[in-house]
PDB file of C-alpha atoms in Angstrom:
ATOM      1  CA  MET A   1     -52.607  31.079  19.439  1.00  0.00           C
ATOM      2  CA  SER A   2     -52.362  27.447  20.503  1.00  0.00           C
ATOM      3  CA  ARG A   3     -51.048  26.444  23.910  1.00  0.00           C
ATOM      4  CA  ALA A   4     -47.924  24.865  22.329  1.00  0.00           C
ATOM      5  CA  GLU A   5     -47.116  28.047  20.372  1.00  0.00           C
ATOM      6  CA  GLU A   6     -47.621  30.177  23.475  1.00  0.00           C
ATOM      7  CA  ARG A   7     -45.281  27.912  25.434  1.00  0.00           C
ATOM      8  CA  ARG A   8     -42.573  28.134  22.746  1.00  0.00           C
ATOM      9  CA  ARG A   9     -42.878  31.929  22.685  1.00  0.00           C
ATOM     10  CA  LEU A  10     -42.575  32.077  26.466  1.00  0.00           C
ATOM     11  CA  LEU A  11     -39.461  29.856  26.411  1.00  0.00           C
ATOM     12  CA  GLY A  12     -37.918  32.104  23.756  1.00  0.00           C
ATOM     13  CA  VAL A  13     -38.511  35.196  25.883  1.00  0.00           C
ATOM     14  CA  LEU A  14     -37.007  33.502  28.939  1.00  0.00           C
ATOM     15  CA  ALA A  15     -33.942  32.390  26.957  1.00  0.00           C
ATOM     16  CA  LEU A  16     -33.409  35.922  25.630  1.00  0.00           C
ATOM     17  CA  GLY A  17     -33.732  37.384  29.115  1.00  0.00           C
ATOM     18  CA  LEU A  18     -31.264  34.868  30.515  1.00  0.00           C
ATOM     19  CA  ALA A  19     -28.740  35.650  27.760  1.00  0.00           C
ATOM     20  CA  MET A  20     -29.020  39.391  28.456  1.00  0.00           C
ATOM     21  CA  ALA A  21     -28.624  38.830  32.194  1.00  0.00           C
ATOM     22  CA  LEU A  22     -25.512  36.704  31.725  1.00  0.00           C
ATOM     23  CA  ALA A  23     -24.000  39.265  29.392  1.00  0.00           C
ATOM     24  CA  GLY A  24     -24.670  41.981  31.949  1.00  0.00           C
ATOM     25  CA  CYS A  25     -22.893  40.100  34.742  1.00  0.00           C
ATOM     26  CA  GLY A  26     -19.769  39.527  32.664  1.00  0.00           C
ATOM     27  CA  PHE A  27     -20.399  35.884  31.755  1.00  0.00           C
ATOM     28  CA  HIS A  28     -18.469  34.577  28.747  1.00  0.00           C
ATOM     29  CA  PRO A  29     -17.846  31.159  27.222  1.00  0.00           C
ATOM     30  CA  LEU A  30     -14.750  29.294  28.395  1.00  0.00           C
ATOM     31  CA  TYR A  31     -13.368  28.673  24.906  1.00  0.00           C
ATOM     32  CA  GLY A  32     -13.143  31.753  22.710  1.00  0.00           C
ATOM     33  CA  ASP A  33     -12.043  35.374  22.573  1.00  0.00           C
ATOM     34  CA  HIS A  34     -12.335  37.052  25.982  1.00  0.00           C
ATOM     35  CA  GLY A  35     -10.797  40.426  25.265  1.00  0.00           C
ATOM     36  CA  ALA A  36      -7.954  40.947  27.731  1.00  0.00           C
ATOM     37  CA  GLY A  37      -7.909  37.214  28.445  1.00  0.00           C
ATOM     38  CA  GLY A  38      -7.164  36.469  24.822  1.00  0.00           C
ATOM     39  CA  ASP A  39      -8.302  33.524  22.730  1.00  0.00           C
ATOM     40  CA  THR A  40      -8.322  30.479  24.978  1.00  0.00           C
ATOM     41  CA  ASN A  41      -8.335  28.054  22.053  1.00  0.00           C
ATOM     42  CA  ALA A  42      -5.215  29.716  20.662  1.00  0.00           C
ATOM     43  CA  GLU A  43      -3.508  29.420  24.064  1.00  0.00           C
ATOM     44  CA  LEU A  44      -4.419  25.740  24.370  1.00  0.00           C
ATOM     45  CA  ALA A  45      -3.047  25.075  20.895  1.00  0.00           C
ATOM     46  CA  GLN A  46       0.359  26.376  22.063  1.00  0.00           C
ATOM     47  CA  VAL A  47       0.642  23.649  24.709  1.00  0.00           C
ATOM     48  CA  ARG A  48       2.826  20.651  23.897  1.00  0.00           C
ATOM     49  CA  VAL A  49       1.703  17.512  25.718  1.00  0.00           C
ATOM     50  CA  GLN A  50       4.615  15.342  26.815  1.00  0.00           C
ATOM     51  CA  PRO A  51       4.259  11.577  26.177  1.00  0.00           C
ATOM     52  CA  ILE A  52       3.091   9.589  29.221  1.00  0.00           C
ATOM     53  CA  PRO A  53       4.569   6.129  29.911  1.00  0.00           C
ATOM     54  CA  ASP A  54       2.625   2.837  30.029  1.00  0.00           C
ATOM     55  CA  ARG A  55      -0.616   1.802  28.367  1.00  0.00           C
ATOM     56  CA  THR A  56      -2.882   3.889  30.585  1.00  0.00           C
ATOM     57  CA  GLY A  57      -0.576   6.870  30.121  1.00  0.00           C
ATOM     58  CA  GLN A  58      -0.770   6.445  26.348  1.00  0.00           C
ATOM     59  CA  LEU A  59      -4.574   6.497  26.479  1.00  0.00           C
ATOM     60  CA  LEU A  60      -4.509   9.696  28.530  1.00  0.00           C
ATOM     61  CA  TYR A  61      -1.863  11.236  26.260  1.00  0.00           C
ATOM     62  CA  ASN A  62      -3.980  10.624  23.153  1.00  0.00           C
ATOM     63  CA  LYS A  63      -7.045  12.188  24.739  1.00  0.00           C
ATOM     64  CA  LEU A  64      -5.085  15.235  25.941  1.00  0.00           C
ATOM     65  CA  ARG A  65      -3.661  15.645  22.431  1.00  0.00           C
ATOM     66  CA  ASP A  66      -7.217  15.619  21.078  1.00  0.00           C
ATOM     67  CA  ARG A  67      -8.175  18.370  23.522  1.00  0.00           C
ATOM     68  CA  PHE A  68      -5.101  20.593  23.203  1.00  0.00           C
ATOM     69  CA  ASN A  69      -3.826  19.931  19.676  1.00  0.00           C
ATOM     70  CA  PRO A  70      -6.708  18.684  17.495  1.00  0.00           C
ATOM     71  CA  ARG A  71      -4.914  20.068  14.419  1.00  0.00           C
ATOM     72  CA  GLY A  72      -1.555  18.506  15.251  1.00  0.00           C
ATOM     73  CA  LYS A  73       1.448  19.272  17.418  1.00  0.00           C
ATOM     74  CA  PRO A  74       2.302  22.993  17.729  1.00  0.00           C
ATOM     75  CA  ALA A  75       5.321  24.039  15.643  1.00  0.00           C
ATOM     76  CA  GLU A  76       6.499  26.593  18.221  1.00  0.00           C
ATOM     77  CA  PRO A  77       4.834  25.743  21.558  1.00  0.00           C
ATOM     78  CA  ARG A  78       4.924  28.238  24.410  1.00  0.00           C
ATOM     79  CA  TYR A  79       3.997  25.751  27.128  1.00  0.00           C
ATOM     80  CA  VAL A  80       4.643  22.110  27.940  1.00  0.00           C
ATOM     81  CA  LEU A  81       2.220  19.908  29.869  1.00  0.00           C
ATOM     82  CA  GLU A  82       3.837  17.098  31.879  1.00  0.00           C
ATOM     83  CA  VAL A  83       1.584  14.407  33.330  1.00  0.00           C
ATOM     84  CA  THR A  84       2.179  11.291  35.417  1.00  0.00           C
ATOM     85  CA  VAL A  85      -0.624   8.811  36.030  1.00  0.00           C
ATOM     86  CA  LYS A  86      -1.008   6.095  38.670  1.00  0.00           C
ATOM     87  CA  GLU A  87      -3.491   3.239  38.518  1.00  0.00           C
ATOM     88  CA  ARG A  88      -5.036   1.304  41.394  1.00  0.00           C
ATOM     89  CA  SER A  89      -7.532  -1.563  41.305  1.00  0.00           C
ATOM     90  CA  ASP A  90      -9.440  -2.789  44.375  1.00  0.00           C
ATOM     91  CA  SER A  91     -12.028  -5.501  44.970  1.00  0.00           C
ATOM     92  CA  LEU A  92     -15.348  -4.168  46.208  1.00  0.00           C
ATOM     93  CA  LEU A  93     -17.549  -7.245  46.535  1.00  0.00           C
ATOM     94  CA  LEU A  94     -16.850 -10.912  47.223  1.00  0.00           C
ATOM     95  CA  ASP A  95     -19.200 -13.753  46.368  1.00  0.00           C
ATOM     96  CA  PRO A  96     -19.748 -16.740  48.731  1.00  0.00           C
ATOM     97  CA  SER A  97     -16.607 -18.405  47.344  1.00  0.00           C
ATOM     98  CA  ASP A  98     -14.504 -15.344  48.277  1.00  0.00           C
ATOM     99  CA  THR A  99     -14.062 -14.464  44.605  1.00  0.00           C
ATOM    100  CA  SER A 100     -14.250 -10.821  43.649  1.00  0.00           C
ATOM    101  CA  SER A 101     -17.486  -9.972  41.852  1.00  0.00           C
ATOM    102  CA  ARG A 102     -16.911  -6.234  41.421  1.00  0.00           C
ATOM    103  CA  ASN A 103     -13.727  -4.185  41.105  1.00  0.00           C
ATOM    104  CA  ASN A 104     -12.974  -0.496  41.309  1.00  0.00           C
ATOM    105  CA  LEU A 105     -10.429   1.187  39.030  1.00  0.00           C
ATOM    106  CA  GLU A 106      -8.911   4.437  40.311  1.00  0.00           C
ATOM    107  CA  LEU A 107      -6.662   6.671  38.205  1.00  0.00           C
ATOM    108  CA  THR A 108      -4.741   9.633  39.637  1.00  0.00           C
ATOM    109  CA  ALA A 109      -2.987  12.080  37.320  1.00  0.00           C
ATOM    110  CA  SER A 110      -0.543  14.726  38.531  1.00  0.00           C
ATOM    111  CA  PHE A 111       0.040  17.489  35.981  1.00  0.00           C
ATOM    112  CA  GLN A 112       2.314  20.493  35.598  1.00  0.00           C
ATOM    113  CA  LEU A 113       2.073  23.284  33.023  1.00  0.00           C
ATOM    114  CA  ARG A 114       5.360  25.074  32.384  1.00  0.00           C
ATOM    115  CA  GLU A 115       6.245  28.074  30.257  1.00  0.00           C
ATOM    116  CA  ILE A 116       9.019  26.845  27.972  1.00  0.00           C
ATOM    117  CA  GLN A 117      10.955  30.093  27.567  1.00  0.00           C
ATOM    118  CA  SER A 118      11.208  30.948  31.264  1.00  0.00           C
ATOM    119  CA  GLY A 119      10.858  27.460  32.744  1.00  0.00           C
ATOM    120  CA  VAL A 120       8.279  28.840  35.156  1.00  0.00           C
ATOM    121  CA  THR A 121       5.592  26.478  36.480  1.00  0.00           C
ATOM    122  CA  ALA A 122       2.354  28.269  35.649  1.00  0.00           C
ATOM    123  CA  LEU A 123      -0.087  25.685  36.968  1.00  0.00           C
ATOM    124  CA  GLN A 124       0.043  22.340  38.709  1.00  0.00           C
ATOM    125  CA  GLY A 125      -2.515  20.050  40.241  1.00  0.00           C
ATOM    126  CA  ARG A 126      -3.977  16.569  40.473  1.00  0.00           C
ATOM    127  CA  SER A 127      -7.035  14.942  38.897  1.00  0.00           C
ATOM    128  CA  GLN A 128      -8.701  11.710  39.937  1.00  0.00           C
ATOM    129  CA  ALA A 129     -11.213   9.326  38.369  1.00  0.00           C
ATOM    130  CA  SER A 130     -12.735   6.253  40.000  1.00  0.00           C
ATOM    131  CA  ILE A 131     -15.087   3.820  38.222  1.00  0.00           C
ATOM    132  CA  SER A 132     -16.277   0.353  39.288  1.00  0.00           C
ATOM    133  CA  TYR A 133     -17.185  -2.576  37.047  1.00  0.00           C
ATOM    134  CA  ASP A 134     -18.490  -6.141  37.364  1.00  0.00           C
ATOM    135  CA  VAL A 135     -16.192  -9.160  37.277  1.00  0.00           C
ATOM    136  CA  LEU A 136     -18.037 -11.512  34.898  1.00  0.00           C
ATOM    137  CA  ASP A 137     -17.881 -15.270  34.479  1.00  0.00           C
ATOM    138  CA  SER A 138     -16.188 -14.824  31.119  1.00  0.00           C
ATOM    139  CA  GLN A 139     -12.570 -13.705  31.502  1.00  0.00           C
ATOM    140  CA  TYR A 140     -12.649 -12.094  28.061  1.00  0.00           C
ATOM    141  CA  ALA A 141     -15.806 -10.126  28.925  1.00  0.00           C
ATOM    142  CA  THR A 142     -14.192  -8.951  32.174  1.00  0.00           C
ATOM    143  CA  ILE A 143     -11.092  -7.760  30.293  1.00  0.00           C
ATOM    144  CA  VAL A 144     -13.259  -5.880  27.800  1.00  0.00           C
ATOM    145  CA  SER A 145     -15.219  -4.301  30.667  1.00  0.00           C
ATOM    146  CA  GLU A 146     -11.991  -3.235  32.398  1.00  0.00           C
ATOM    147  CA  GLN A 147     -10.631  -1.710  29.188  1.00  0.00           C
ATOM    148  CA  ASP A 148     -13.851   0.232  28.714  1.00  0.00           C
ATOM    149  CA  VAL A 149     -13.673   1.566  32.278  1.00  0.00           C
ATOM    150  CA  ARG A 150     -10.021   2.563  31.800  1.00  0.00           C
ATOM    151  CA  ASP A 151     -10.918   4.403  28.604  1.00  0.00           C
ATOM    152  CA  ARG A 152     -13.755   6.267  30.349  1.00  0.00           C
ATOM    153  CA  ALA A 153     -11.534   7.128  33.319  1.00  0.00           C
ATOM    154  CA  THR A 154      -8.790   8.598  31.117  1.00  0.00           C
ATOM    155  CA  LYS A 155     -11.420  10.703  29.350  1.00  0.00           C
ATOM    156  CA  ILE A 156     -12.570  12.082  32.713  1.00  0.00           C
ATOM    157  CA  LEU A 157      -8.962  12.984  33.554  1.00  0.00           C
ATOM    158  CA  SER A 158      -8.318  14.621  30.179  1.00  0.00           C
ATOM    159  CA  ASP A 159     -11.535  16.652  30.405  1.00  0.00           C
ATOM    160  CA  ASP A 160     -10.669  17.855  33.909  1.00  0.00           C
ATOM    161  CA  ILE A 161      -7.039  18.750  33.122  1.00  0.00           C
ATOM    162  CA  SER A 162      -7.865  20.572  29.888  1.00  0.00           C
ATOM    163  CA  THR A 163     -10.715  22.472  31.554  1.00  0.00           C
ATOM    164  CA  ARG A 164      -8.477  23.604  34.427  1.00  0.00           C
ATOM    165  CA  VAL A 165      -5.768  24.758  32.013  1.00  0.00           C
ATOM    166  CA  ALA A 166      -8.396  26.559  29.920  1.00  0.00           C
ATOM    167  CA  LEU A 167      -9.711  28.292  33.040  1.00  0.00           C
ATOM    168  CA  TYR A 168      -6.174  29.414  33.827  1.00  0.00           C
ATOM    169  CA  PHE A 169      -5.716  30.909  30.362  1.00  0.00           C
ATOM    170  CA  SER A 170      -9.217  32.391  30.485  1.00  0.00           C
ATOM    171  CA  SER A 171      -8.248  34.321  33.625  1.00  0.00           C
ATOM    172  CA  GLY A 172      -5.855  36.359  31.469  1.00  0.00           C
ATOM    173  CA  LYS A 173      -2.849  35.747  33.737  1.00  0.00           C
ATOM    174  CA  PRO A 174      -0.413  33.517  31.829  1.00  0.00           C
ATOM    175  CA  ALA A 175       3.066  33.015  33.255  1.00  0.00           C
ATOM    176  CA  SER A 176       5.440  35.599  31.826  1.00  0.00           C
ATOM    177  CA  ALA A 177       8.195  36.139  34.383  1.00  0.00           C
ATOM    178  CA  ALA A 178      10.443  34.132  36.662  1.00  0.00           C
ATOM    179  CA  THR A 179       8.586  35.531  39.669  1.00  0.00           C
ATOM    180  CA  GLN A 180       5.254  34.002  38.616  1.00  0.00           C
ATOM    181  CA  PRO A 181       3.892  32.020  41.619  1.00  0.00           C
ATOM    182  CA  VAL A 182       2.837  28.404  41.359  1.00  0.00           C
ATOM    183  CA  LEU A 183      -0.948  28.034  41.467  1.00  0.00           C
ATOM    184  CA  GLU A 184      -2.460  24.895  42.992  1.00  0.00           C
ATOM    185  CA  SER A 185      -5.845  25.664  41.495  1.00  0.00           C
ATOM    186  CA  PRO A 186      -6.852  27.904  38.552  1.00  0.00           C
ATOM    187  CA  THR A 187      -9.780  29.270  40.555  1.00  0.00           C
ATOM    188  CA  SER A 188      -7.830  30.155  43.699  1.00  0.00           C
ATOM    189  CA  PRO A 189      -7.344  33.927  44.126  1.00  0.00           C
ATOM    190  CA  PHE A 190      -4.506  33.408  46.588  1.00  0.00           C
ATOM    191  CA  SER A 191      -0.876  32.433  46.123  1.00  0.00           C
ATOM    192  CA  SER A 192       1.051  30.352  48.616  1.00  0.00           C
ATOM    193  CA  GLY A 193       4.457  31.935  48.188  1.00  0.00           C
ATOM    194  CA  PRO A 194       6.398  33.222  51.204  1.00  0.00           C
ATOM    195  CA  PRO A 195       6.063  36.905  52.073  1.00  0.00           C
ATOM    196  CA  SER A 196       8.800  39.138  50.774  1.00  0.00           C
ATOM    197  CA  SER A 197      11.324  40.459  53.305  1.00  0.00           C
ATOM    198  CA  LEU A 198      11.071  44.146  54.161  1.00  0.00           C
ATOM    199  CA  PRO A 199      14.065  46.446  54.801  1.00  0.00           C
ATOM    200  CA  SER A 200      14.673  47.394  58.420  1.00  0.00           C
ATOM    201  CA  THR A 201      13.495  50.871  59.433  1.00  0.00           C
ATOM    202  CA  SER A 202      15.190  50.889  62.849  1.00  0.00           C
ATOM    203  CA  PRO A 203      17.812  53.666  63.314  1.00  0.00           C
ATOM    204  CA  PRO A 204      21.459  52.575  63.550  1.00  0.00           C
ATOM    205  CA  PRO A 205      22.857  52.226  67.109  1.00  0.00           C
ATOM    206  CA  ALA A 206      24.488  55.341  68.592  1.00  0.00           C
ATOM    207  CA  SER A 207      28.288  55.536  68.554  1.00  0.00           C
ATOM    208  CA  PRO A 208      29.932  55.176  72.028  1.00  0.00           C
TER     209      PRO A 208
END
């Protein structure tokens, strides 16, 4: 057996062992059927993405639609995803003539996933993307560079939001009642709601 064949056989054995180890520790893919957690893809397809204002919002909306509803808008959605996005541009470097030579584009998206029937907020959070680009001598080239950065930044936001919603569905704990707490993060095991009040166990005061 050649050295290359022996190496391929060894890699195959290692891959098989890794797959068996992951299966033993309960690992499963994010998108797919997870038993009690249900089919995450089917859950994502039941999310209606609300339109987002402005040009940057439209870019983000289109990318979220591609992630949640690749086959078109759901006919009877169970959830609605509401997103607002803010854009900020700052100068990073100045040349000797005090002209900006490099800018930084920062996008911040706040999102909220609500169950339509109950109106309960199942998940909310914020995603951020920051990318810098060169300010070129050609104004047209600079505009093209900025548009490319904005497109990349909205993709980062859409990937992060859809992944966090998928993780929430994958946990098998979708919102189903008006008492469902708001979760700041899909991976947080704690809720931030106030403690429930307990009835008093003190005996009533004696009659005079």
